[in-house]
Tab-separated table of C-alpha atoms in Angstrom:
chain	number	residue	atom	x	y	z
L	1	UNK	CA	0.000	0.000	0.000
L	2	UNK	CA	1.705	3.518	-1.146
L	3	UNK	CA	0.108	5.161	2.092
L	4	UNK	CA	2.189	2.677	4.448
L	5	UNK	CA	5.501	3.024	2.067
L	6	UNK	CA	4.897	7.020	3.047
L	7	UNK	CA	4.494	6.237	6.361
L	8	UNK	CA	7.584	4.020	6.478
L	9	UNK	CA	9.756	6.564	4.196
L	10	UNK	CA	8.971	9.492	7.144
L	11	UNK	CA	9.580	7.392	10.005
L	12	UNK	CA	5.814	7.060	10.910
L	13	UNK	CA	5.261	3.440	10.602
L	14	UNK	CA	5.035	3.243	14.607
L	15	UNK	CA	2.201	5.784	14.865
L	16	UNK	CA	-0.947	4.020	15.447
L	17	UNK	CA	-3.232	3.970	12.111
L	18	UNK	CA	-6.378	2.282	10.399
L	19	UNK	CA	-6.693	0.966	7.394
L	20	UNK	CA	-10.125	3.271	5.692
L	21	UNK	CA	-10.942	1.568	1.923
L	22	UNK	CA	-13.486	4.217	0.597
L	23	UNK	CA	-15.904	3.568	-2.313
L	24	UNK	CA	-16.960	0.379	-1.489
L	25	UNK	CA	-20.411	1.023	-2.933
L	26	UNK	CA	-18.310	0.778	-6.427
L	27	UNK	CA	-16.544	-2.994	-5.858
L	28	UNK	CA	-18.725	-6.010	-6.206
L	29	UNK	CA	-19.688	-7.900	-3.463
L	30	UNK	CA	-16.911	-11.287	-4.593
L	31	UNK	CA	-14.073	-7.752	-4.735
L	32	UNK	CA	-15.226	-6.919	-1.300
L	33	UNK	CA	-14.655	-10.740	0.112
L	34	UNK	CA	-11.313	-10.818	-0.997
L	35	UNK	CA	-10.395	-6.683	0.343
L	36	UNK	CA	-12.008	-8.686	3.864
L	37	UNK	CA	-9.898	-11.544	3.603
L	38	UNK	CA	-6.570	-9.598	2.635
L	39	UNK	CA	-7.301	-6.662	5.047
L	40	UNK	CA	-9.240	-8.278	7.946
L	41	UNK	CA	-8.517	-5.244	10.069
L	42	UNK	CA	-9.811	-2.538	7.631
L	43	UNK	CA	-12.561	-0.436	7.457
L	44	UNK	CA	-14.558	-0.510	4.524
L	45	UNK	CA	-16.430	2.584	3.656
L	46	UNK	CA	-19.211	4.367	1.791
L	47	UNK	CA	-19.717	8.053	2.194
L	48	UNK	CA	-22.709	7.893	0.946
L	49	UNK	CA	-23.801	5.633	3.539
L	50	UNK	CA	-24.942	7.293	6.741
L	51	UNK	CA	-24.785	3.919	8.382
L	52	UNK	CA	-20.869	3.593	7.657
L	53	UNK	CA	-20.112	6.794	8.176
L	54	UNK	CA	-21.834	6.237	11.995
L	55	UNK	CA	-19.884	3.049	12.415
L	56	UNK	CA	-16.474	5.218	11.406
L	57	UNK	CA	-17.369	7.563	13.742
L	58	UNK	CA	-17.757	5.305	16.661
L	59	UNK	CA	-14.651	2.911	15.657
L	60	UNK	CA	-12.771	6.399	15.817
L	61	UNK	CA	-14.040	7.397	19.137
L	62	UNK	CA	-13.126	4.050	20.379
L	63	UNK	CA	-9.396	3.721	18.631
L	64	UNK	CA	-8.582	6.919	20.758
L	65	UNK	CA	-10.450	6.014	24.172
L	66	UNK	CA	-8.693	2.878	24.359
L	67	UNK	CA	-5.611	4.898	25.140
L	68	UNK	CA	-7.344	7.081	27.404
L	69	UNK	CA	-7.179	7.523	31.242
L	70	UNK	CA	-8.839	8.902	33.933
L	71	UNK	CA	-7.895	11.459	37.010
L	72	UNK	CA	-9.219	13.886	39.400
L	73	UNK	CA	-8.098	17.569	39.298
L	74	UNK	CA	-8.532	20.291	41.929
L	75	UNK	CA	-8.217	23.410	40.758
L	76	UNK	CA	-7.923	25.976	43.025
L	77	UNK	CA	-10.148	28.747	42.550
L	78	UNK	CA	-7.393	31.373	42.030
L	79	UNK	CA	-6.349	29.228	39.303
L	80	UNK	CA	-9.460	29.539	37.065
L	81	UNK	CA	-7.353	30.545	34.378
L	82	UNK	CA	-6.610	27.095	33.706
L	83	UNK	CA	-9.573	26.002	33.231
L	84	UNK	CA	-9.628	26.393	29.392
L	85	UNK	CA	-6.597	24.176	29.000
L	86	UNK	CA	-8.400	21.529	31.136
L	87	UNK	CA	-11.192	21.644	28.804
L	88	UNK	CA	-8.889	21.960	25.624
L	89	UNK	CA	-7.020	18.177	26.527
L	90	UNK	CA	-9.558	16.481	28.527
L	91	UNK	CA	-12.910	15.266	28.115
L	92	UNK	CA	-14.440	16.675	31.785
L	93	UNK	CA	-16.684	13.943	33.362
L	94	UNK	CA	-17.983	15.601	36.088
L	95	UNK	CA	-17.687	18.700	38.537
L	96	UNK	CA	-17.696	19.597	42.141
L	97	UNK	CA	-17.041	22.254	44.303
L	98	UNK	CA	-15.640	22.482	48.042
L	99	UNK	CA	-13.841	24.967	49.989
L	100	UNK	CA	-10.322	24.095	48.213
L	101	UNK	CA	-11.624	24.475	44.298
L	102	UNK	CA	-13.132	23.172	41.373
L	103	UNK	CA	-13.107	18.882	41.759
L	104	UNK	CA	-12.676	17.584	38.038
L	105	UNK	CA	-13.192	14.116	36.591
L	106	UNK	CA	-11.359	13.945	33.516
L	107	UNK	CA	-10.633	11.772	31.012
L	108	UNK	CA	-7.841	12.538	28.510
L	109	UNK	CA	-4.487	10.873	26.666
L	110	UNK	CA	-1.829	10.305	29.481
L	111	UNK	CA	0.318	12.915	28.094
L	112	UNK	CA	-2.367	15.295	28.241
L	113	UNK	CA	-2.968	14.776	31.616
L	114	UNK	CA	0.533	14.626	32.713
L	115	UNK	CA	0.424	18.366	30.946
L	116	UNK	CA	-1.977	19.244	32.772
L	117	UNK	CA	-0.531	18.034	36.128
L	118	UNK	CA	2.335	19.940	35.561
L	119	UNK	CA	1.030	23.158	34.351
L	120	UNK	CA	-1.234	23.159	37.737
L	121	UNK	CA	1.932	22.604	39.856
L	122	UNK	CA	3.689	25.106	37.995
L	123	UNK	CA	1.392	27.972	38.387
């Protein structure tokens, strides 16, 4: 596949990727068989179909979760600031409030949230 050569060529083969064959609506069912058997792991795809383009959406959502991890913030009120980058590289699960700040649930990439951690330490 030219897209993995590329991938190879730059040094990118390690990033995680998917397989998308688009235009399936234009190979014959037999064509589509074999593209199954040769690429068990790929997605095949028709734009036109709302019902594939739903089922790309959620195998996308869960290619990136499965990475995911959760914590608990508290960010101190005088640190509101923050707030946006919290928002900007973490999905927020739920919020509380005490005397000592805002209590997040997050959920986010582990790099994000070590970020995160370390921009509220630093500030």
């Amino acid at each position: 596949m030219v897209s993995r050569n590329v991938l190879r060529e730059i040094g990118a083969e390690v990033v995680p990727s998917r397989l998308l064959l688009n235009k399936i609506d234009h190979v014959r069912e037999a064509e589509r068989a074999t593209l199954r058997a040769k690429y068990p792991d790929a997605i095949l795809l028709s734009a036109k179909s709302p019902e594939d383009v739903a089922a790309l959406r959620e195998t996308i959502i869960a290619f990136f979760e499965a990475t995911m991890v959760e914590d608990q913030f508290v960010l101190p009120y005088a640190k509101q600031g923050l707030l946006g980058d919290v928002y900007a590289n973490a999905r927020v699960l739920s919020e509380a409030y005490d005397n000592t700040g805002r209590i997040m649930r997050v959920r986010g990439l582990p790099g994000a949230i070590a970020r995160l951690r370390r921009t509220f330490a630093a500030s």
